[in-house]
Coordinates of C-alpha atoms in Angstrom, one line a residue:
Chain A
M117 CA 64.3 103.4 -0.6
N118 CA 62.0 100.7 -0.7
K119 CA 61.1 99.1 2.7
Y120 CA 59.2 96.2 0.9
A121 CA 62.3 95.4 -1.2
D122 CA 62.9 92.2 0.6
F123 CA 59.5 91.3 1.2
K124 CA 59.1 87.7 0.3
V125 CA 55.6 85.7 0.5
D126 CA 55.3 82.6 2.6
A127 CA 52.6 81.0 0.3
E128 CA 52.1 78.3 2.9
A129 CA 50.7 80.6 5.5
D130 CA 47.4 81.5 5.3
L131 CA 47.0 84.8 6.7
Y132 CA 43.3 85.5 5.4
P133 CA 41.3 82.3 6.0
T134 CA 38.1 82.2 4.7
R135 CA 35.2 80.1 3.8
V136 CA 36.4 77.5 6.8
A137 CA 34.1 74.5 7.1
G138 CA 32.0 74.8 10.3
E139 CA 33.3 78.3 10.9
Q140 CA 31.6 81.7 11.4
E141 CA 32.0 85.3 9.4
R142 CA 35.0 86.7 11.0
W143 CA 37.0 89.9 10.8
I144 CA 40.9 89.9 10.4
E145 CA 42.7 93.3 10.3
R146 CA 44.4 93.8 7.2
L147 CA 48.0 92.7 7.5
D148 CA 49.4 94.4 4.4
P149 CA 50.2 97.8 3.2
V150 CA 47.5 99.6 0.8
V151 CA 50.1 101.8 -1.0
W152 CA 53.3 99.7 -0.8
G153 CA 55.8 102.3 -2.2
D154 CA 56.7 105.7 -0.4
D155 CA 54.7 108.6 -0.6
H156 CA 56.8 110.6 -3.7
P157 CA 54.8 112.1 -6.2
T158 CA 55.0 110.6 -10.0
R159 CA 53.6 112.3 -13.3
H160 CA 50.2 111.0 -12.8
L161 CA 50.0 110.4 -9.1
T162 CA 50.5 113.3 -6.5
A163 CA 51.0 112.8 -2.7
L164 CA 47.4 113.5 -2.1
D165 CA 46.4 110.8 -4.5
L166 CA 48.5 108.3 -2.8
E167 CA 47.8 109.6 0.5
S168 CA 43.8 109.5 -0.8
Y169 CA 44.4 105.7 -2.0
A170 CA 45.8 104.7 1.2
R171 CA 42.7 105.9 3.3
K172 CA 39.8 105.3 1.0
G173 CA 41.0 102.2 -0.9
Y174 CA 40.2 103.8 -4.4
L175 CA 41.2 106.6 -6.8
V176 CA 39.1 108.2 -9.4
K177 CA 41.4 110.0 -12.3
H178 CA 39.8 111.9 -14.3
G179 CA 40.4 112.6 -18.0
L180 CA 43.6 110.2 -18.0
F181 CA 42.8 109.4 -21.6
D182 CA 41.8 112.3 -24.1
R183 CA 38.8 112.6 -26.3
D184 CA 40.6 111.0 -29.8
E185 CA 41.9 107.9 -27.7
V186 CA 38.5 107.2 -26.1
S187 CA 37.2 107.6 -29.4
A188 CA 39.8 104.7 -30.6
L189 CA 39.0 102.7 -27.8
R190 CA 35.5 102.7 -28.4
D191 CA 36.1 102.0 -32.1
A192 CA 38.0 98.8 -30.8
A193 CA 35.5 97.7 -28.0
L194 CA 32.6 98.0 -31.1
A195 CA 34.7 95.8 -33.2
L196 CA 34.8 93.4 -30.8
R197 CA 31.3 93.2 -29.6
Q198 CA 30.5 92.7 -33.6
A199 CA 33.2 90.2 -34.3
A200 CA 31.8 86.9 -35.3
P201 CA 31.5 84.5 -32.3
R202 CA 34.4 81.8 -33.2
K203 CA 37.0 84.5 -33.3
L204 CA 36.5 85.6 -29.5
G205 CA 36.3 81.8 -28.5
P206 CA 34.3 80.8 -25.5
N207 CA 35.6 83.0 -22.8
V208 CA 32.8 85.5 -22.9
V209 CA 29.3 86.0 -21.3
R210 CA 26.4 86.8 -23.7
E211 CA 23.1 87.9 -23.1
P212 CA 20.7 85.3 -22.9
G213 CA 17.8 86.4 -25.3
S214 CA 20.1 88.5 -28.2
G215 CA 23.3 86.6 -27.5
D216 CA 24.9 90.1 -27.3
L217 CA 28.5 90.1 -26.0
R218 CA 28.3 91.3 -22.3
T219 CA 31.8 90.2 -21.1
L220 CA 35.2 89.3 -22.7
F221 CA 37.6 88.1 -20.8
Q222 CA 41.6 88.5 -21.6
L223 CA 41.1 91.4 -23.3
E224 CA 44.6 92.4 -24.0
Q225 CA 44.7 89.2 -26.3
H226 CA 42.2 90.0 -28.5
H227 CA 42.8 93.7 -29.8
E228 CA 46.2 95.5 -30.0
L229 CA 44.9 98.6 -28.8
F230 CA 43.7 97.0 -25.2
D231 CA 47.0 95.4 -25.3
R232 CA 48.7 98.7 -25.1
L233 CA 46.0 100.0 -22.9
S234 CA 46.8 97.6 -20.1
R235 CA 50.5 98.1 -20.5
S236 CA 49.7 102.0 -20.4
E237 CA 52.1 104.1 -18.0
R238 CA 48.7 105.6 -17.0
V239 CA 47.0 102.4 -16.0
A240 CA 49.9 99.4 -15.5
G241 CA 52.1 102.2 -14.5
I242 CA 50.2 103.6 -11.8
A243 CA 49.5 100.1 -10.7
R244 CA 53.1 99.6 -10.3
R245 CA 53.6 102.7 -8.5
I246 CA 51.0 101.9 -5.7
L247 CA 51.9 98.0 -5.6
N248 CA 55.9 99.0 -5.6
D249 CA 56.8 96.0 -7.4
D250 CA 56.7 94.7 -11.3
V251 CA 53.1 93.5 -12.3
Y252 CA 51.3 91.3 -14.5
L253 CA 47.6 90.8 -15.4
H254 CA 45.9 88.5 -13.0
Q255 CA 42.4 89.0 -15.3
S256 CA 41.2 91.4 -17.5
R257 CA 38.2 92.1 -19.4
L258 CA 35.7 94.3 -21.7
N259 CA 32.4 94.9 -19.8
Y260 CA 29.4 96.2 -21.4
K261 CA 26.2 97.1 -19.4
P262 CA 23.2 97.6 -21.4
G263 CA 20.7 100.2 -20.8
F264 CA 17.3 99.5 -19.4
T265 CA 18.1 96.1 -18.2
G266 CA 21.4 96.4 -16.5
K267 CA 21.7 93.7 -13.3
E268 CA 22.9 94.8 -9.9
F269 CA 26.3 93.1 -8.6
Y270 CA 26.4 92.4 -4.8
W271 CA 28.9 93.9 -2.4
H272 CA 32.2 91.8 -2.1
S273 CA 35.8 92.1 -1.6
D274 CA 37.7 91.0 -4.8
F275 CA 40.9 89.5 -2.7
E276 CA 38.4 87.3 -0.9
T277 CA 37.7 85.4 -4.1
W278 CA 41.2 85.8 -5.4
H279 CA 42.4 84.5 -2.2
A280 CA 39.9 81.6 -1.7
E281 CA 39.6 80.6 -5.4
D282 CA 43.0 81.7 -7.1
G283 CA 45.2 81.1 -4.3
M284 CA 46.4 84.8 -4.2
P285 CA 48.5 85.0 -1.2
R286 CA 48.4 88.5 -0.2
M287 CA 46.8 91.9 -0.6
R288 CA 49.3 93.4 -2.9
A289 CA 47.0 93.6 -6.1
L290 CA 44.4 96.1 -7.4
S291 CA 42.1 96.8 -9.9
A292 CA 41.8 99.7 -12.9
S293 CA 38.6 100.2 -14.8
V294 CA 38.7 102.5 -17.6
L295 CA 35.5 104.0 -18.2
L296 CA 34.7 103.7 -22.2
T297 CA 31.1 105.9 -21.4
D298 CA 30.2 108.5 -19.0
N299 CA 29.2 107.3 -15.6
D300 CA 27.1 109.0 -13.3
A301 CA 24.9 108.2 -10.1
L302 CA 21.9 106.8 -11.9
N303 CA 23.3 104.4 -14.7
G304 CA 24.6 101.8 -12.0
P305 CA 28.1 103.1 -11.3
L306 CA 30.9 101.3 -9.4
M307 CA 29.9 101.6 -5.6
L308 CA 32.6 101.5 -3.0
M309 CA 32.7 101.6 0.9
P310 CA 35.8 104.1 1.4
G311 CA 38.1 102.3 4.1
S312 CA 36.6 98.8 4.3
H313 CA 39.8 98.1 2.6
V314 CA 41.6 97.6 6.1
H315 CA 39.1 95.1 7.6
Y316 CA 39.1 91.8 6.0
V317 CA 35.9 89.7 6.6
G318 CA 36.7 85.7 6.4
C319 CA 33.4 84.6 4.9
E320 CA 30.8 81.8 6.3
G321 CA 30.3 78.9 3.7
E322 CA 32.2 76.3 1.8
T323 CA 33.0 76.7 -2.0
P324 CA 31.0 74.5 -4.1
S325 CA 32.6 73.0 -7.1
N326 CA 32.8 75.3 -10.3
N327 CA 31.8 77.9 -8.0
Y328 CA 32.8 80.7 -10.6
E329 CA 30.2 79.3 -13.2
S330 CA 27.4 80.8 -10.8
S331 CA 29.4 83.5 -9.1
L332 CA 29.7 85.4 -12.5
K333 CA 26.3 85.9 -12.5
K334 CA 25.2 86.3 -9.0
Q335 CA 27.8 85.7 -6.2
E336 CA 26.6 84.1 -3.3
I337 CA 29.5 82.4 -1.7
G338 CA 32.0 84.9 -0.4
T339 CA 30.1 88.0 0.3
P340 CA 29.8 89.6 3.6
S341 CA 26.8 89.0 5.9
P342 CA 23.9 91.8 5.5
K343 CA 25.0 92.6 9.1
A344 CA 28.5 93.1 8.5
L345 CA 27.8 95.2 5.3
D346 CA 25.3 97.1 7.5
W347 CA 27.8 97.7 10.1
M348 CA 30.4 99.0 7.4
A349 CA 27.9 101.1 5.5
R350 CA 26.9 103.0 8.6
E351 CA 30.8 103.2 9.6
F352 CA 32.3 103.9 6.3
G353 CA 29.1 105.2 4.2
I354 CA 28.9 104.5 0.5
D355 CA 30.6 106.6 -2.3
Y356 CA 30.2 105.8 -6.2
A357 CA 32.9 106.4 -8.6
S358 CA 31.5 109.0 -11.7
G359 CA 33.3 110.4 -14.1
K360 CA 33.2 111.0 -18.3
A361 CA 34.6 108.3 -20.3
G362 CA 38.6 108.6 -20.4
T363 CA 38.4 108.6 -16.3
V364 CA 40.1 105.4 -14.7
I365 CA 39.1 104.2 -11.5
F366 CA 41.6 102.3 -9.4
F367 CA 40.8 100.2 -6.3
D368 CA 42.3 98.2 -3.8
S369 CA 41.6 94.2 -4.2
N370 CA 40.1 94.5 -0.4
T371 CA 37.8 97.3 -1.1
I372 CA 34.2 96.2 -0.4
H373 CA 32.1 97.2 -3.8
G374 CA 29.2 96.6 -5.8
S375 CA 26.7 98.3 -8.3
N376 CA 23.2 98.7 -8.7
G377 CA 21.1 97.9 -11.5
N378 CA 20.5 100.4 -14.3
I379 CA 17.2 101.1 -15.8
T380 CA 18.2 104.2 -17.5
P381 CA 18.7 104.1 -21.5
F382 CA 22.5 104.7 -20.9
P383 CA 24.7 101.9 -21.2
R384 CA 28.1 101.5 -19.3
S385 CA 31.2 100.1 -20.6
N386 CA 34.6 99.8 -19.7
A387 CA 37.8 98.0 -19.9
F388 CA 39.0 96.3 -16.7
F389 CA 42.5 95.2 -15.6
V390 CA 43.5 93.4 -12.1
F391 CA 47.2 94.1 -11.8
N392 CA 49.1 91.8 -9.3
A393 CA 52.6 92.4 -7.9
V394 CA 54.8 89.7 -9.7
S395 CA 56.2 88.8 -6.0
N396 CA 52.6 87.6 -5.2
Q397 CA 51.9 85.0 -7.5
P398 CA 49.2 82.6 -6.8
C399 CA 49.5 79.4 -5.3
D400 CA 47.0 76.6 -4.5
P401 CA 43.7 78.2 -3.6
F402 CA 42.8 78.7 -0.1
A403 CA 39.6 77.7 -0.1
A404 CA 38.7 75.7 -3.2
D405 CA 39.3 72.5 -4.2
D406 CA 40.7 73.5 -7.8
P407 CA 41.7 76.9 -9.2
R408 CA 39.2 79.0 -11.4
P409 CA 40.2 78.6 -14.9
E410 CA 43.0 80.8 -16.5
F411 CA 40.8 83.4 -18.1
L412 CA 39.2 84.3 -14.5
G413 CA 42.8 84.0 -12.8
N414 CA 46.1 83.8 -14.5
R415 CA 48.5 81.0 -13.4
S416 CA 50.8 80.7 -16.1
E417 CA 52.0 84.2 -17.4
F418 CA 54.1 86.1 -14.5
D419 CA 56.2 88.2 -16.6
A420 CA 56.2 91.8 -15.7
L421 CA 54.3 93.9 -18.3
R422 CA 56.5 96.2 -20.6
I423 CA 54.9 99.6 -19.3
E424 CA 54.7 101.9 -22.2
D425 CA 54.1 106.0 -22.1
T426 CA 52.6 106.5 -25.6
P427 CA 49.2 108.0 -26.8
L428 CA 46.6 105.3 -27.7
K429 CA 46.2 106.1 -31.5
Chain B
M164 CA -9.8 134.1 -10.9
N165 CA -10.2 130.8 -11.6
K166 CA -10.0 130.5 -15.3
Y167 CA -10.9 126.8 -14.8
A168 CA -14.0 127.3 -13.0
D169 CA -16.2 126.0 -15.5
F170 CA -14.4 123.2 -17.0
K171 CA -16.1 120.1 -17.3
V172 CA -14.9 116.9 -18.2
D173 CA -16.5 115.1 -21.2
A174 CA -16.1 111.6 -19.9
E175 CA -16.9 110.1 -23.2
A176 CA -14.0 112.1 -25.2
D177 CA -10.9 110.0 -25.1
L178 CA -8.2 112.5 -25.4
Y179 CA -5.7 110.1 -24.6
P180 CA -6.0 107.0 -26.5
T181 CA -3.4 104.1 -25.7
R182 CA -3.2 100.3 -25.8
V183 CA -5.7 100.6 -29.1
A184 CA -5.7 97.0 -30.9
G185 CA -3.8 97.1 -34.0
E186 CA -2.3 100.6 -33.3
Q187 CA 1.4 101.4 -32.7
E188 CA 2.9 103.6 -30.1
R189 CA 2.1 107.0 -30.6
W190 CA 2.8 110.9 -29.3
I191 CA 0.2 112.9 -28.2
E192 CA 1.1 116.4 -26.7
R193 CA -0.5 116.9 -23.5
L194 CA -4.0 118.8 -23.7
D195 CA -4.5 119.8 -20.1
P196 CA -2.8 122.5 -18.0
V197 CA 0.0 121.1 -15.5
V198 CA -0.5 124.0 -12.5
W199 CA -4.5 124.4 -13.0
G200 CA -4.5 127.8 -10.4
D201 CA -2.8 130.8 -11.2
D202 CA 0.7 131.7 -10.0
H203 CA 0.0 133.5 -6.7
P204 CA 2.5 132.0 -3.8
T205 CA 0.7 130.5 -1.0
R206 CA 2.2 129.5 2.5
H207 CA 3.8 126.3 1.0
L208 CA 4.1 127.3 -2.5
T209 CA 6.3 130.0 -3.6
A210 CA 5.8 131.3 -7.4
L211 CA 9.4 129.7 -7.9
D212 CA 7.8 126.4 -6.8
L213 CA 4.8 126.7 -8.9
E214 CA 6.6 127.7 -12.1
S215 CA 9.0 124.7 -11.4
Y216 CA 6.6 122.4 -11.1
A217 CA 4.8 123.6 -14.3
R218 CA 7.8 123.3 -16.4
K219 CA 9.7 119.8 -14.6
G220 CA 6.4 117.9 -13.9
Y221 CA 7.7 117.6 -10.3
L222 CA 8.7 119.6 -7.2
V223 CA 10.5 118.5 -4.2
K224 CA 9.7 120.3 -0.8
H225 CA 12.4 119.4 1.5
G226 CA 11.4 119.6 5.6
L227 CA 7.8 120.0 5.3
F228 CA 7.6 117.8 8.2
D229 CA 9.9 118.2 11.2
R230 CA 11.8 115.6 13.5
D231 CA 8.9 114.7 15.9
E232 CA 6.3 114.3 13.1
V233 CA 8.5 112.2 10.9
S234 CA 9.1 110.3 14.6
A235 CA 5.5 109.8 14.9
L236 CA 4.9 108.7 11.5
R237 CA 7.7 105.9 11.7
D238 CA 6.1 104.5 14.9
A239 CA 2.7 104.5 13.3
A240 CA 4.5 102.8 9.9
L241 CA 6.0 100.2 12.3
A242 CA 3.0 99.5 14.2
L243 CA 1.3 98.6 11.0
R244 CA 4.7 96.6 9.7
Q245 CA 4.1 94.6 13.1
A246 CA 0.1 94.4 12.8
A247 CA -1.4 90.7 12.4
P248 CA -2.1 90.1 9.0
R249 CA -5.7 89.8 9.5
K250 CA -6.3 93.2 11.1
L251 CA -4.8 94.5 7.7
G252 CA -6.7 92.5 5.2
P253 CA -5.9 91.1 1.8
N254 CA -4.8 94.4 0.2
V255 CA -1.1 94.1 0.8
V256 CA 1.9 93.0 -0.9
R257 CA 4.1 91.0 1.4
E258 CA 7.9 89.6 0.7
P259 CA 7.9 86.3 -0.9
G260 CA 10.2 84.5 1.4
S261 CA 9.7 86.3 5.0
G262 CA 6.1 87.5 4.6
D263 CA 7.4 91.0 5.9
L264 CA 4.9 93.9 4.7
R265 CA 6.0 95.6 1.8
T266 CA 3.0 97.4 0.7
L267 CA -0.2 98.3 2.3
F268 CA -2.9 100.2 0.3
Q269 CA -5.6 102.4 1.5
L270 CA -3.1 103.6 4.0
E271 CA -5.6 106.4 5.6
Q272 CA -8.1 103.6 6.5
H273 CA -5.5 101.8 8.4
H274 CA -4.4 104.3 10.9
E275 CA -5.6 107.8 12.3
L276 CA -2.1 109.6 11.6
F277 CA -2.2 108.5 8.2
D278 CA -5.6 109.8 7.8
R279 CA -4.5 113.2 9.1
L280 CA -1.4 112.9 6.7
S281 CA -3.2 112.6 3.8
R282 CA -5.6 115.5 4.6
S283 CA -2.7 117.8 5.7
E284 CA -2.6 121.1 4.4
R285 CA 1.3 120.5 3.5
V286 CA -0.1 117.5 1.5
A287 CA -3.4 117.6 0.1
G288 CA -3.5 121.5 0.5
I289 CA -0.7 121.7 -2.1
A290 CA -2.3 119.3 -4.4
R291 CA -5.4 121.0 -4.1
R292 CA -3.7 124.4 -4.9
I293 CA -1.9 122.9 -8.1
L294 CA -4.8 121.1 -9.5
N295 CA -6.9 124.1 -8.4
D296 CA -10.2 121.9 -7.5
D297 CA -11.1 120.0 -4.3
V298 CA -9.5 116.7 -3.9
Y299 CA -9.9 113.0 -3.2
L300 CA -7.8 110.1 -2.8
H301 CA -7.5 107.8 -5.9
Q302 CA -5.2 105.3 -4.3
S303 CA -3.1 105.7 -1.2
R304 CA -0.3 103.2 0.2
L305 CA 2.5 102.8 2.5
N306 CA 5.9 101.6 0.7
Y307 CA 8.4 99.7 2.1
K308 CA 11.6 98.7 0.1
P309 CA 14.1 96.7 2.2
G310 CA 18.0 97.4 1.9
F311 CA 20.1 95.0 0.0
T312 CA 17.4 93.3 -2.2
G313 CA 15.0 96.4 -3.6
K314 CA 13.8 95.7 -6.7
E315 CA 13.7 98.3 -9.6
F316 CA 10.6 99.6 -10.9
Y317 CA 10.3 100.4 -14.6
W318 CA 9.8 103.8 -16.4
H319 CA 5.9 104.8 -16.9
S320 CA 3.4 107.2 -16.7
D321 CA 1.3 106.7 -13.9
F322 CA -1.8 108.6 -15.9
E323 CA -1.3 106.1 -18.8
T324 CA -2.8 103.3 -16.3
W325 CA -4.8 105.3 -14.5
H326 CA -6.7 106.5 -17.9
A327 CA -6.3 103.1 -19.5
E328 CA -7.4 100.8 -16.6
D329 CA -9.2 103.1 -14.1
G330 CA -10.9 105.6 -16.5
M331 CA -9.6 108.7 -15.4
P332 CA -10.5 111.2 -18.3
R333 CA -8.0 114.0 -17.7
M334 CA -4.5 114.8 -16.4
R335 CA -5.6 116.6 -13.1
A336 CA -4.1 114.2 -11.0
L337 CA -0.9 114.3 -8.9
S338 CA 1.0 112.0 -6.9
A339 CA 2.8 113.0 -3.2
S340 CA 5.4 110.7 -1.7
V341 CA 6.0 111.5 1.9
L342 CA 9.6 110.2 2.7
L343 CA 10.0 108.2 6.0
T344 CA 13.5 107.6 5.6
D345 CA 16.4 109.8 4.4
N346 CA 16.9 108.9 0.4
D347 CA 19.7 109.5 -1.7
A348 CA 21.2 108.9 -5.3
L349 CA 22.2 105.2 -4.3
N350 CA 19.4 103.5 -2.4
G351 CA 16.9 103.4 -5.4
P352 CA 15.6 107.2 -5.3
L353 CA 12.7 108.3 -7.4
M354 CA 13.8 108.9 -10.6
L355 CA 12.0 111.3 -13.1
M356 CA 12.3 113.3 -16.6
P357 CA 11.6 116.7 -16.1
G358 CA 9.7 117.9 -19.0
S359 CA 8.5 114.5 -19.8
H360 CA 5.0 115.2 -18.6
V361 CA 4.1 117.6 -21.5
H362 CA 4.3 114.7 -24.0
Y363 CA 1.7 111.5 -23.8
V364 CA 2.8 108.2 -25.2
G365 CA 0.1 106.0 -26.2
C366 CA 1.3 102.7 -25.7
E367 CA 1.2 99.5 -28.0
G368 CA -0.6 96.2 -26.9
E369 CA -3.6 95.2 -25.4
T370 CA -4.7 95.3 -21.6
P371 CA -4.5 91.3 -20.5
S372 CA -7.2 90.7 -17.9
N373 CA -6.7 91.1 -14.3
N374 CA -3.2 93.1 -15.8
Y375 CA -2.9 94.6 -12.0
E376 CA -1.9 91.3 -10.7
S377 CA 1.2 91.1 -12.5
S378 CA 1.9 95.0 -13.1
L379 CA 2.2 95.5 -9.5
K380 CA 5.3 93.4 -9.5
K381 CA 6.6 94.3 -13.1
Q382 CA 4.9 96.5 -15.3
E383 CA 5.1 95.3 -19.1
I384 CA 2.0 96.7 -20.5
G385 CA 1.7 100.7 -21.0
T386 CA 5.6 101.6 -20.9
P387 CA 6.7 103.5 -23.6
S388 CA 9.2 102.0 -26.0
P389 CA 12.8 101.8 -25.4
K390 CA 13.1 104.1 -28.2
A391 CA 10.5 106.8 -26.6
L392 CA 12.7 106.5 -23.6
D393 CA 15.9 106.9 -24.9
W394 CA 14.6 110.0 -26.9
M395 CA 13.0 111.3 -23.9
A396 CA 15.9 110.6 -21.5
R397 CA 18.3 112.3 -24.0
E398 CA 15.9 115.3 -24.6
F399 CA 15.0 115.8 -21.0
G400 CA 17.9 114.4 -18.9
I401 CA 17.0 112.3 -15.9
D402 CA 16.8 113.9 -12.2
Y403 CA 16.7 111.9 -8.9
A404 CA 14.3 112.7 -6.1
S405 CA 16.6 112.9 -2.6
G406 CA 16.1 114.2 0.4
K407 CA 15.8 113.6 4.3
A408 CA 12.7 112.1 5.9
G409 CA 9.9 114.7 6.3
T410 CA 10.8 115.7 2.7
V411 CA 7.9 115.5 0.0
I412 CA 7.8 115.0 -3.4
F413 CA 5.1 116.1 -5.9
F414 CA 4.9 115.0 -9.4
D415 CA 2.5 115.2 -12.1
S416 CA 0.3 112.4 -13.4
N417 CA 1.8 112.1 -16.4
T418 CA 5.5 112.4 -15.8
I419 CA 7.9 109.7 -16.7
H420 CA 9.2 108.1 -13.6
G421 CA 11.1 104.8 -12.1
S422 CA 13.6 103.7 -9.8
N423 CA 16.6 101.3 -10.0
G424 CA 17.1 98.6 -7.3
N425 CA 18.8 98.6 -4.0
I426 CA 21.6 96.7 -2.6
T427 CA 22.6 99.6 0.0
P428 CA 21.7 98.4 3.5
F429 CA 19.6 101.5 4.1
P430 CA 16.1 100.5 3.3
R431 CA 13.4 103.1 1.7
S432 CA 9.8 103.7 3.0
N433 CA 7.2 106.5 2.3
A434 CA 3.6 107.1 2.5
F435 CA 2.4 107.6 -0.9
F436 CA -1.0 109.5 -2.0
V437 CA -2.5 110.3 -5.3
F438 CA -4.9 113.0 -5.3
N439 CA -7.3 113.6 -8.2
A440 CA -9.5 116.5 -8.6
V441 CA -13.3 115.9 -7.8
S442 CA -14.3 117.2 -11.0
N443 CA -12.0 114.4 -12.6
Q444 CA -13.8 111.4 -11.5
P445 CA -13.1 108.0 -13.2
C446 CA -15.8 106.7 -15.8
D447 CA -15.3 103.2 -17.6
P448 CA -11.9 102.2 -18.1
F449 CA -10.5 103.4 -21.5
A450 CA -8.3 100.4 -22.7
A451 CA -9.3 97.5 -20.4
D452 CA -12.5 95.3 -20.0
D453 CA -13.0 96.0 -16.1
P454 CA -11.6 98.6 -13.8
R455 CA -9.0 97.7 -11.3
P456 CA -10.2 96.9 -7.8
E457 CA -11.1 99.8 -5.4
F458 CA -7.9 99.4 -3.4
L459 CA -5.7 100.4 -6.6
G460 CA -8.2 103.1 -7.9
N461 CA -10.9 104.5 -5.8
R462 CA -14.2 104.5 -7.7
S463 CA -16.8 105.0 -5.1
E464 CA -15.5 107.9 -2.5
F465 CA -15.3 111.5 -4.5
D466 CA -16.0 113.4 -1.3
A467 CA -13.4 116.6 -1.2
L468 CA -11.0 115.8 1.8
R469 CA -11.5 117.8 5.0
I470 CA -8.0 119.5 4.7
E471 CA -6.5 120.3 8.0
D472 CA -3.6 122.6 8.9
T473 CA -2.2 121.1 12.1
P474 CA 1.2 119.7 13.4
L475 CA 0.8 115.6 13.2
K476 CA 1.6 114.7 16.5

């Protein structure tokens, strides 16, 4: 029985106001479920996984992809990093000095193996199970953080940006990061505040035009105040998500997260997918004049992903 | 029996050449002992401590200072951070924006409690035991790394700088960092490469004039190449030194270390002391035109510290 089967989004209602002119930061309790489905276990999700995800706002699944699959994904990632710039198009972020590829958006459109990864039962299937709806890709990317010079990424809730700038109405989305390299405490892992996802921080300040151009490098609008972060860090603590290549980290759209820089020689690479429920399609941005471009927030392809349960080889 | 009792430094001999004009990076095996004394345990050092320090190049001693002592040291640190600038003099590093105190040098000259800390059996006494000689302070400072914006510090061997710019002849010195705040994996802890201290990397590039003015913010001369660091990180791994306030981290002058930035809300503060053997007094710099100023490398006060074994209250 699906208690959210008849759930309809009222796209006009702004349940999570943020960046409102003249208003200060404010706290709003989450109005949406975290796990939208029931707690019956499935092949890749135990009842404990679901309970833990609901409570903490994230879940680390170790060893979802085996050695051969990781090897194939790494080869595909390397091929993309070495591809001629004209093949990849404009939606990339490159290193200022070397021109090396740091981020490639719309990853599933660039390589058949990453298309299959994005539709895998072990990635999209888990997202569909948690969100209890068909899912589509709101955003996707290949991330490559070099060793020695990896930069930090400051604390934020993804949903705050997706709501403000992409017009995503409700918290019925999540991210999945498929680790292509080993990640430990010291090479700039994803840090998360467990439990922060049940509080929404409506942020102070208005969205500048083309905010995404600077926020991809350093987010300054749409981050909680130091006071709010200090409170959350003391209340919830800070976890970090580590694991070997082949691990997948799932986290709720409203979980506060960030990462430190990385001076170790060990680079970090992952394939990153944002799944949104098809019932939660974006409308006009709630706090920006114009929506972000398609490669950052899909506004045209809402077909349910065809999920496949096959090895990636 | 002291097998190094008759050890004499030949101040003319450059056993560790570095930053030599026209020469590439080169590796030199360490010619000095790590633990200069025997392996008999003392009150604060077990035989295992000494063996571990010799092998890894560092030692973390938890709980050397109790809650009341930490509290007194924190009060003293706060008083110094709030002191009028004219009382502290010029040898400080302040935050660009706020003017807040980040580093105060010659710490033992600014507060009686830190003077006593620098001469404590639990700090200077352990240094003297490892170096097997009377010790004096080559440098000292109070470090305060704020939360949210703490910057990284890149990999380096202290000895390389002390040799090149301060004229320290041999590896008979060590650092002691007394933690005044709790330190974990995520708030920019000291990272060390265990075992790196037995290899010396003579660096490429010449020392610019007044190099210390920029190297205090970001060290660019006197760091091993990425290739060398990559090799060492793979060969030795990377540890981090964590502990509660009151912990003391001792590390050899040639252990490669660094720290990542810190976006967590939790600041880091420590009292930092560099002890040198009185038999290892600096001579002319081995790879710089002029020595660094006194507050960075003591060249005038070589009297043996009067070590005291009393509570700090």
